[in-house]
Tab-separated table of C-alpha atoms in Angstrom:
chain	number	residue	atom	x	y	z
A	1	MET	CA	30.745	-54.623	294.628
A	2	ILE	CA	34.497	-54.448	294.964
A	3	SER	CA	37.047	-51.736	294.253
A	4	VAL	CA	39.080	-51.487	291.059
A	5	LYS	CA	42.247	-52.267	293.028
A	6	LYS	CA	40.688	-55.409	294.540
A	7	ALA	CA	39.428	-56.576	291.133
A	8	ILE	CA	42.935	-56.284	289.682
A	9	SER	CA	44.374	-58.194	292.647
A	10	ILE	CA	41.899	-61.078	292.278
A	11	ILE	CA	42.557	-61.433	288.543
A	12	GLU	CA	46.325	-61.408	289.105
A	13	SER	CA	46.027	-64.128	291.752
A	14	LYS	CA	44.287	-66.478	289.283
A	15	SER	CA	46.450	-65.749	286.225
A	16	ILE	CA	49.101	-68.360	285.392
A	17	LYS	CA	51.869	-68.175	282.805
A	18	LEU	CA	51.411	-70.551	279.891
A	19	SER	CA	53.790	-73.220	278.586
A	20	ILE	CA	57.233	-72.496	277.134
A	21	LYS	CA	58.194	-73.245	273.544
A	22	LYS	CA	60.984	-72.588	271.050
A	23	ILE	CA	60.209	-70.333	268.115
A	24	ASP	CA	62.195	-69.204	265.072
A	25	LEU	CA	63.526	-65.671	265.485
A	26	PRO	CA	61.571	-64.128	262.543
A	27	ASN	CA	58.301	-65.447	264.027
A	28	SER	CA	58.939	-64.322	267.616
A	29	LEU	CA	57.496	-60.793	267.313
A	30	GLY	CA	54.871	-60.174	270.006
A	31	TYR	CA	55.934	-63.037	272.273
A	32	SER	CA	57.758	-62.711	275.616
A	33	LEU	CA	61.089	-64.302	276.495
A	34	ALA	CA	60.893	-67.332	278.778
A	35	GLU	CA	64.578	-67.230	279.728
A	36	ASP	CA	67.451	-64.778	279.863
A	37	VAL	CA	69.493	-64.496	276.683
A	38	ILE	CA	73.184	-64.793	277.586
A	39	SER	CA	75.644	-63.550	274.998
A	40	LYS	CA	78.054	-66.130	273.599
A	41	ILE	CA	80.041	-63.498	271.707
A	42	ASN	CA	81.417	-60.005	272.154
A	43	ILE	CA	79.537	-57.224	270.373
A	44	PRO	CA	81.318	-55.935	268.438
A	45	PRO	CA	83.505	-59.060	268.108
A	46	PHE	CA	86.610	-56.942	267.364
A	47	ASP	CA	87.695	-53.301	267.471
A	48	GLN	CA	85.621	-51.830	264.660
A	49	SER	CA	85.684	-48.648	262.609
A	50	ALA	CA	82.653	-46.426	263.172
A	51	MET	CA	83.015	-44.648	259.816
A	52	ASP	CA	84.798	-44.422	256.492
A	53	GLY	CA	88.215	-42.805	256.838
A	54	TYR	CA	91.733	-43.676	257.899
A	55	ALA	CA	93.025	-45.771	260.794
A	56	ILE	CA	96.166	-44.065	262.046
A	57	ALA	CA	99.031	-44.723	264.435
A	58	MET	CA	99.492	-41.277	265.935
A	59	HIS	CA	102.740	-39.272	265.893
A	60	LYS	CA	103.680	-35.580	266.189
A	61	ASN	CA	103.171	-34.568	262.556
A	62	SER	CA	99.970	-34.133	260.557
A	63	GLU	CA	101.167	-36.234	257.610
A	64	TYR	CA	100.794	-40.023	257.554
A	65	LYS	CA	102.081	-42.673	255.182
A	66	LEU	CA	99.285	-44.756	253.623
A	67	ILE	CA	100.308	-48.438	253.714
A	68	GLY	CA	97.089	-50.352	253.009
A	69	LYS	CA	93.316	-50.668	252.776
A	70	ILE	CA	90.879	-52.609	255.006
A	71	LYS	CA	87.316	-53.404	253.888
A	72	ALA	CA	84.404	-54.546	256.045
A	73	GLY	CA	84.493	-58.316	256.377
A	74	GLN	CA	88.222	-58.510	255.644
A	75	ASN	CA	90.419	-60.344	258.178
A	76	SER	CA	93.463	-58.118	257.803
A	77	SER	CA	96.825	-58.829	259.446
A	78	LEU	CA	98.019	-55.296	258.766
A	79	LYS	CA	99.979	-53.646	261.604
A	80	LEU	CA	100.532	-49.906	261.875
A	81	HIS	CA	103.542	-48.103	263.312
A	82	PRO	CA	103.651	-44.439	264.382
A	83	GLY	CA	103.188	-42.182	261.382
A	84	GLU	CA	101.395	-44.842	259.314
A	85	CYS	CA	97.758	-45.125	258.293
A	86	ALA	CA	95.391	-47.420	256.413
A	87	ARG	CA	92.269	-46.636	254.410
A	88	ILE	CA	89.361	-48.160	256.349
A	89	PHE	CA	85.587	-48.494	255.917
A	90	THR	CA	82.633	-48.561	258.316
A	91	GLY	CA	82.423	-51.883	260.164
A	92	ALA	CA	85.934	-52.995	259.231
A	93	LYS	CA	88.380	-54.422	261.766
A	94	VAL	CA	90.730	-51.759	263.128
A	95	PRO	CA	94.343	-52.834	262.499
A	96	SER	CA	96.855	-53.527	265.233
A	97	GLY	CA	98.723	-50.403	266.302
A	98	ALA	CA	95.968	-47.963	265.338
A	99	ASP	CA	95.129	-45.260	267.878
A	100	CYS	CA	92.018	-43.841	266.221
A	101	VAL	CA	90.021	-43.550	263.013
A	102	VAL	CA	90.015	-40.173	261.279
A	103	LYS	CA	86.992	-39.327	259.145
A	104	GLN	CA	87.867	-38.819	255.513
A	105	GLU	CA	86.341	-35.314	255.408
A	106	ILE	CA	89.219	-33.838	257.451
A	107	THR	CA	91.989	-35.322	255.304
A	108	ASP	CA	93.779	-34.415	252.073
A	109	ILE	CA	95.979	-36.600	249.929
A	110	THR	CA	99.082	-34.395	249.655
A	111	LYS	CA	101.192	-36.729	247.535
A	112	GLU	CA	101.281	-40.365	246.539
A	113	ASN	CA	100.550	-42.622	249.560
A	114	THR	CA	100.530	-39.682	251.973
A	115	ILE	CA	97.598	-37.994	253.725
A	116	ASN	CA	97.439	-34.767	255.687
A	117	ILE	CA	95.041	-34.355	258.642
A	118	LYS	CA	93.517	-30.855	258.697
A	119	ASP	CA	91.872	-30.883	262.136
A	120	SER	CA	92.609	-31.942	265.704
A	121	ILE	CA	92.225	-35.635	266.581
A	122	SER	CA	92.121	-37.635	269.803
A	123	LYS	CA	93.111	-41.140	270.721
A	124	PHE	CA	90.294	-43.714	270.330
A	125	ASP	CA	88.177	-41.444	268.091
A	126	ASN	CA	85.620	-43.336	265.979
A	127	ILE	CA	86.508	-46.820	267.227
A	128	ARG	CA	83.846	-49.217	268.501
A	129	PHE	CA	85.781	-51.377	270.923
A	130	LYS	CA	85.484	-55.153	271.220
A	131	GLY	CA	82.664	-56.007	273.665
A	132	GLU	CA	81.630	-52.352	274.003
A	133	GLN	CA	77.921	-53.173	273.562
A	134	ILE	CA	77.900	-56.588	275.239
A	135	LYS	CA	80.564	-59.030	276.437
A	136	ILE	CA	80.690	-62.826	276.382
A	137	GLY	CA	78.717	-64.219	279.334
A	138	GLN	CA	76.708	-61.057	279.997
A	139	LYS	CA	72.914	-61.040	280.187
A	140	ALA	CA	71.913	-59.496	276.878
A	141	ILE	CA	68.087	-59.642	277.099
A	142	LYS	CA	66.062	-60.286	280.271
A	143	LYS	CA	63.467	-63.010	280.770
A	144	GLY	CA	59.985	-61.525	280.426
A	145	THR	CA	61.037	-59.000	277.790
A	146	TYR	CA	58.321	-58.335	275.219
A	147	ILE	CA	59.828	-59.117	271.831
A	148	ASN	CA	59.629	-56.064	269.600
A	149	THR	CA	61.536	-54.978	266.512
A	150	GLY	CA	64.612	-54.002	268.514
A	151	THR	CA	64.643	-57.294	270.419
A	152	ILE	CA	64.625	-59.297	267.194
A	153	GLY	CA	67.393	-57.196	265.686
A	154	PHE	CA	69.598	-57.468	268.789
A	155	ALA	CA	68.988	-61.229	269.089
A	156	ALA	CA	70.072	-61.603	265.458
A	157	THR	CA	73.214	-59.580	266.238
A	158	LEU	CA	73.945	-62.118	268.992
A	159	GLY	CA	73.599	-64.956	266.485
A	160	LYS	CA	70.315	-66.330	267.877
A	161	ALA	CA	68.277	-68.261	265.308
A	162	GLU	CA	65.466	-69.126	267.740
A	163	LEU	CA	64.194	-67.964	271.110
A	164	SER	CA	62.546	-69.604	274.107
A	165	VAL	CA	59.167	-67.898	274.631
A	166	TYR	CA	55.929	-68.270	276.572
A	167	SER	CA	52.923	-69.450	274.596
A	168	LYS	CA	50.164	-66.924	274.043
A	169	PRO	CA	46.591	-67.652	275.137
A	170	LYS	CA	43.843	-68.885	272.866
A	171	VAL	CA	40.931	-66.487	273.235
A	172	LYS	CA	37.238	-67.081	272.541
A	173	ILE	CA	34.863	-64.133	272.159
A	174	ILE	CA	31.144	-64.843	272.596
A	175	ALA	CA	28.618	-62.088	271.909
A	176	THR	CA	25.162	-62.687	273.400
A	177	GLY	CA	21.884	-61.063	272.407
A	178	SER	CA	18.987	-61.759	270.042
A	179	GLU	CA	19.007	-58.119	268.940
A	180	LEU	CA	22.471	-58.383	267.386
A	181	ILE	CA	22.956	-58.668	263.638
A	182	SER	CA	26.139	-58.652	261.566
A	183	PRO	CA	27.360	-55.521	259.767
A	184	GLY	CA	26.611	-55.736	256.067
A	185	THR	CA	23.082	-57.081	256.530
A	186	LYS	CA	19.942	-54.957	256.457
A	187	LEU	CA	19.118	-53.380	259.805
A	188	THR	CA	15.629	-54.416	260.922
A	189	GLU	CA	13.364	-52.790	263.491
A	190	GLY	CA	14.510	-53.637	267.019
A	191	SER	CA	17.954	-54.847	265.925
A	192	ILE	CA	21.403	-53.303	266.236
A	193	TYR	CA	24.683	-54.042	264.534
A	194	GLU	CA	26.953	-56.183	266.667
A	195	SER	CA	30.264	-54.386	267.312
A	196	ASN	CA	31.815	-55.919	270.427
A	197	THR	CA	33.428	-58.888	268.681
A	198	PHE	CA	34.965	-56.586	266.067
A	199	THR	CA	36.204	-54.150	268.707
A	200	LEU	CA	37.671	-56.798	270.997
A	201	LYS	CA	39.317	-58.725	268.178
A	202	ALA	CA	40.920	-55.518	266.893
A	203	ALA	CA	42.135	-54.665	270.407
A	204	LEU	CA	43.605	-58.171	270.750
A	205	ASN	CA	45.316	-57.987	267.360
A	206	THR	CA	46.795	-54.578	268.216
A	207	SER	CA	48.564	-56.204	271.176
A	208	ASN	CA	49.730	-59.182	269.072
A	209	PHE	CA	47.162	-61.711	270.299
A	210	ASN	CA	46.023	-63.513	267.180
A	211	SER	CA	44.705	-66.923	268.268
A	212	ILE	CA	41.095	-65.764	268.423
A	213	SER	CA	37.762	-67.358	267.585
A	214	ILE	CA	34.342	-65.701	267.666
A	215	GLU	CA	30.763	-66.877	268.149
A	216	LYS	CA	27.451	-65.090	268.428
A	217	VAL	CA	24.530	-66.573	270.323
A	218	GLU	CA	20.908	-65.506	270.744
A	219	ASP	CA	19.197	-65.256	274.122
A	220	ASN	CA	18.628	-68.982	274.592
A	221	TYR	CA	19.711	-70.564	277.882
A	222	GLU	CA	20.731	-74.052	276.697
A	223	ASN	CA	22.383	-72.859	273.527
A	224	THR	CA	24.330	-70.214	275.434
A	225	LYS	CA	25.378	-72.781	278.034
A	226	ASN	CA	26.681	-75.182	275.383
A	227	LYS	CA	28.620	-72.434	273.615
A	228	ILE	CA	30.268	-71.287	276.848
A	229	GLN	CA	31.106	-74.827	277.989
A	230	ASN	CA	32.720	-75.679	274.656
A	231	ALA	CA	34.653	-72.420	274.738
A	232	ILE	CA	36.072	-73.211	278.178
A	233	ASN	CA	37.105	-76.687	277.016
A	234	ASP	CA	39.014	-75.396	273.979
A	235	ASN	CA	40.474	-72.023	275.026
A	236	ASP	CA	42.565	-70.345	277.707
A	237	VAL	CA	40.533	-67.149	278.056
A	238	ILE	CA	36.841	-66.598	277.328
A	239	LEU	CA	35.361	-63.141	276.780
A	240	ILE	CA	31.567	-62.984	276.937
A	241	THR	CA	29.792	-59.732	276.113
A	242	GLY	CA	26.266	-59.033	277.324
A	243	GLY	CA	23.873	-61.143	279.358
A	244	ILE	CA	25.572	-60.325	282.651
A	245	SER	CA	23.291	-57.629	284.111
A	246	VAL	CA	19.875	-58.122	285.768
A	247	GLY	CA	17.452	-58.371	282.837
A	248	GLU	CA	15.120	-61.293	282.158
A	249	TYR	CA	17.483	-62.682	279.503
A	250	ASP	CA	20.695	-61.923	281.386
A	251	PHE	CA	21.487	-65.485	282.429
A	252	VAL	CA	25.235	-65.702	281.753
A	253	LYS	CA	26.141	-65.533	285.456
A	254	GLU	CA	23.680	-68.341	286.247
A	255	ILE	CA	25.115	-70.478	283.441
A	256	LEU	CA	28.680	-69.960	284.631
A	257	ALA	CA	27.752	-71.139	288.119
A	258	GLU	CA	25.937	-74.191	286.694
A	259	ILE	CA	28.951	-75.352	284.658
A	260	GLY	CA	31.368	-75.045	287.571
A	261	VAL	CA	33.026	-71.681	287.005
A	262	ASN	CA	34.336	-70.265	290.287
A	263	GLU	CA	33.341	-66.661	290.895
A	264	GLY	CA	36.213	-64.274	291.510
A	265	PHE	CA	33.959	-61.251	291.692
A	266	TYR	CA	30.815	-59.733	290.233
A	267	LYS	CA	30.382	-55.960	289.891
A	268	ILE	CA	33.068	-53.330	290.340
A	269	LYS	CA	32.711	-49.875	291.836
A	270	GLN	CA	33.417	-48.150	288.545
A	271	LYS	CA	31.747	-46.353	285.649
A	272	PRO	CA	31.486	-47.490	282.927
A	273	GLY	CA	31.776	-51.249	283.371
A	274	LYS	CA	30.144	-51.888	286.737
A	275	PRO	CA	28.352	-55.186	285.858
A	276	MET	CA	31.504	-57.165	285.027
A	277	PHE	CA	32.040	-60.769	286.116
A	278	PHE	CA	35.369	-62.538	286.516
A	279	GLY	CA	35.633	-66.259	287.107
A	280	TYR	CA	37.985	-69.181	286.644
A	281	LYS	CA	37.825	-72.911	286.086
A	282	LYS	CA	41.137	-74.613	286.783
A	283	GLU	CA	43.606	-72.477	284.781
A	284	LYS	CA	40.976	-71.022	282.415
A	285	LEU	CA	39.909	-67.388	282.887
A	286	ILE	CA	36.392	-66.197	282.114
A	287	PHE	CA	35.503	-62.516	281.742
A	288	ALA	CA	31.833	-61.631	281.291
A	289	LEU	CA	31.874	-58.036	280.102
A	290	PRO	CA	28.984	-55.565	279.924
A	291	GLY	CA	27.167	-55.475	276.601
A	292	ASN	CA	27.517	-51.721	276.147
A	293	PRO	CA	30.439	-51.280	273.722
A	294	ALA	CA	32.370	-48.570	275.588
A	295	SER	CA	31.941	-50.459	278.859
A	296	ALA	CA	33.218	-53.680	277.302
A	297	LEU	CA	36.293	-51.989	275.826
A	298	THR	CA	37.043	-50.108	279.051
A	299	CYS	CA	36.958	-53.376	281.005
A	300	PHE	CA	39.098	-55.064	278.363
A	301	TYR	CA	41.886	-52.497	278.733
A	302	SER	CA	41.619	-52.292	282.521
A	303	TYR	CA	41.444	-56.013	283.327
A	304	VAL	CA	41.565	-58.420	280.380
A	305	LEU	CA	44.631	-57.177	278.507
A	306	PRO	CA	46.898	-57.111	281.598
A	307	ALA	CA	45.845	-60.704	282.370
A	308	LEU	CA	46.629	-61.815	278.811
A	309	ASN	CA	50.011	-60.081	278.998
A	310	PHE	CA	50.789	-61.841	282.282
A	311	MET	CA	49.784	-65.264	280.943
A	312	SER	CA	52.106	-64.617	278.000
A	313	GLY	CA	55.038	-64.100	280.372
A	314	ARG	CA	55.411	-60.380	279.821
A	315	SER	CA	57.179	-58.685	282.753
A	316	ASP	CA	55.552	-55.284	282.071
A	317	TYR	CA	52.078	-56.788	281.846
A	318	GLN	CA	50.156	-53.782	283.167
A	319	LEU	CA	49.356	-51.002	280.719
A	320	GLU	CA	51.442	-47.861	281.034
A	321	LYS	CA	50.126	-45.212	283.419
A	322	ARG	CA	51.099	-41.563	283.201
A	323	VAL	CA	50.498	-38.656	285.552
A	324	LEU	CA	49.119	-35.819	283.424
A	325	THR	CA	47.664	-32.345	283.886
A	326	LEU	CA	43.877	-32.198	283.543
A	327	GLN	CA	42.738	-29.519	281.091
A	328	SER	CA	39.197	-29.038	282.505
A	329	SER	CA	37.248	-29.586	285.710
A	330	TYR	CA	35.347	-32.783	286.575
A	331	LYS	CA	32.880	-33.848	289.274
A	332	LYS	CA	31.551	-37.325	290.085
A	333	ASN	CA	29.980	-39.582	292.701
A	334	ILE	CA	32.604	-40.144	295.379
A	335	LYS	CA	31.783	-43.869	295.714
A	336	MET	CA	32.811	-44.908	292.191
A	337	THR	CA	35.974	-44.880	290.092
A	338	HIS	CA	35.307	-43.237	286.734
A	339	PHE	CA	37.212	-44.129	283.565
A	340	LEU	CA	36.802	-41.337	281.004
A	341	LYS	CA	38.009	-41.463	277.424
A	342	GLY	CA	40.731	-38.876	277.014
A	343	LEU	CA	43.286	-37.396	274.672
A	344	ALA	CA	46.792	-37.092	276.097
A	345	ILE	CA	49.093	-34.588	274.398
A	346	ASN	CA	52.537	-34.018	275.919
A	347	ASP	CA	51.938	-33.595	279.676
A	348	GLY	CA	48.268	-32.634	279.428
A	349	VAL	CA	45.057	-34.622	279.034
A	350	SER	CA	41.603	-33.557	277.842
A	351	ILE	CA	38.264	-35.214	278.547
A	352	LEU	CA	36.563	-36.134	275.274
A	353	GLU	CA	32.879	-35.602	274.518
A	354	LYS	CA	30.283	-38.418	274.432
A	355	GLN	CA	31.243	-40.454	277.493
A	356	SER	CA	28.144	-42.690	277.482
A	357	SER	CA	28.809	-46.404	278.085
A	358	ALA	CA	27.213	-47.159	274.705
A	359	MET	CA	29.362	-44.742	272.696
A	360	LEU	CA	32.527	-46.025	271.022
A	361	SER	CA	33.241	-42.936	268.910
A	362	PRO	CA	35.545	-41.230	271.476
A	363	PHE	CA	37.925	-44.192	271.160
A	364	ILE	CA	38.586	-43.163	267.540
A	365	ASN	CA	40.639	-40.134	268.581
A	366	GLY	CA	41.225	-40.974	272.238
A	367	ASN	CA	44.493	-42.509	273.376
A	368	CYS	CA	43.936	-43.000	277.086
A	369	LEU	CA	41.478	-43.650	279.889
A	370	ILE	CA	41.588	-40.939	282.558
A	371	ILE	CA	41.225	-42.474	286.026
A	372	PHE	CA	39.140	-40.484	288.499
A	373	GLU	CA	39.622	-42.480	291.687
A	374	GLU	CA	36.905	-43.720	293.980
A	375	ASN	CA	37.586	-41.642	297.086
A	376	ARG	CA	37.456	-38.186	295.530
A	377	GLU	CA	34.621	-36.066	294.168
A	378	LYS	CA	36.024	-32.975	292.404
A	379	TRP	CA	38.919	-32.035	290.128
A	380	LYS	CA	39.757	-28.649	288.677
A	381	ALA	CA	41.750	-27.728	285.582
A	382	GLY	CA	45.452	-28.023	286.376
A	383	ASP	CA	45.069	-30.942	288.791
A	384	LYS	CA	47.201	-34.030	288.252
A	385	VAL	CA	45.443	-37.243	287.214
A	386	GLU	CA	46.514	-40.747	286.268
A	387	ALA	CA	45.761	-41.964	282.760
A	388	LEU	CA	45.926	-45.469	281.354
A	389	ILE	CA	47.703	-45.251	277.981
A	390	LEU	CA	45.978	-47.380	275.344
A	391	PRO	CA	47.850	-49.482	272.760
A	392	GLN	CA	47.600	-47.906	269.320
């Protein structure tokens, strides 16, 4: 068995970023940038009004002569001199000679084409200056940035119609076990409803991995071998659930060796999820996860998802970790890392009930995995712990 830290290191050493492609901006959500985005324009492209009001050329009096109107989108050649103003609207180009924009709420029209300012004003008030957000030639968005809503909006502001991104991995999920039947069918004696493929697919979709295929296979050596071999041929990452422990029908590890998969490690000093296998064949990654649902999902978040993020070119590929205050005491075997389902609220974290490796229900309300490290035995309420924050 190896440590959690060593397992992460081995997986990282075998993970390779996928190919680069161009993609239309509206379809880029959930990808990661494969190159820096350099701005070809100033944002804003001109001195811009931040609100509806009046652009004024300041002088000593509170009254200003109104000499024009400037709308958003209008290329006005208007020039102001001291004591003059122009009606202006949010987003419009500030005219030459203007010192500031005065919001309309602090003005009165005292007579025809004259306004009076009722409050104090300062130079440069309510003006967004040319290049204030980004200047021509500046790095606007870094390579490796995960493309979210804000990224798409900012790229559109820069005039980008498409982006250069890393491809995302094709993932195959294979559930093994003759006892597994599909939800919606009648449950027979000795059978259980198969949940791992549903859970893993949902977890993948939540993190914007959508190129997923699923197969279920009974405990048959040759059939299982064929399914796994075909999956490796056609996909970038293979997730196998079950068949990896030490039972009579747990022959996944033997099959992987037979078809030429190189072993990265087998078994991790952790609970749940100890009997996990990681291997690779050329640039393909193979994760054989425990069959117990909570174990499989714990291993997915701890090891699989960071690898998928890395392959997709994401710079922040590891899940977020927070240091939180434990709300109750905990004791464990000093030789194992424990991952417990938890609920993080503000700076505190609570251990949820039903921590068995077969129980998925705590993940319904849980939002983190509390990490109780290998080389420690006891924690008391008020101690600081690390927690892995789960995508929601």
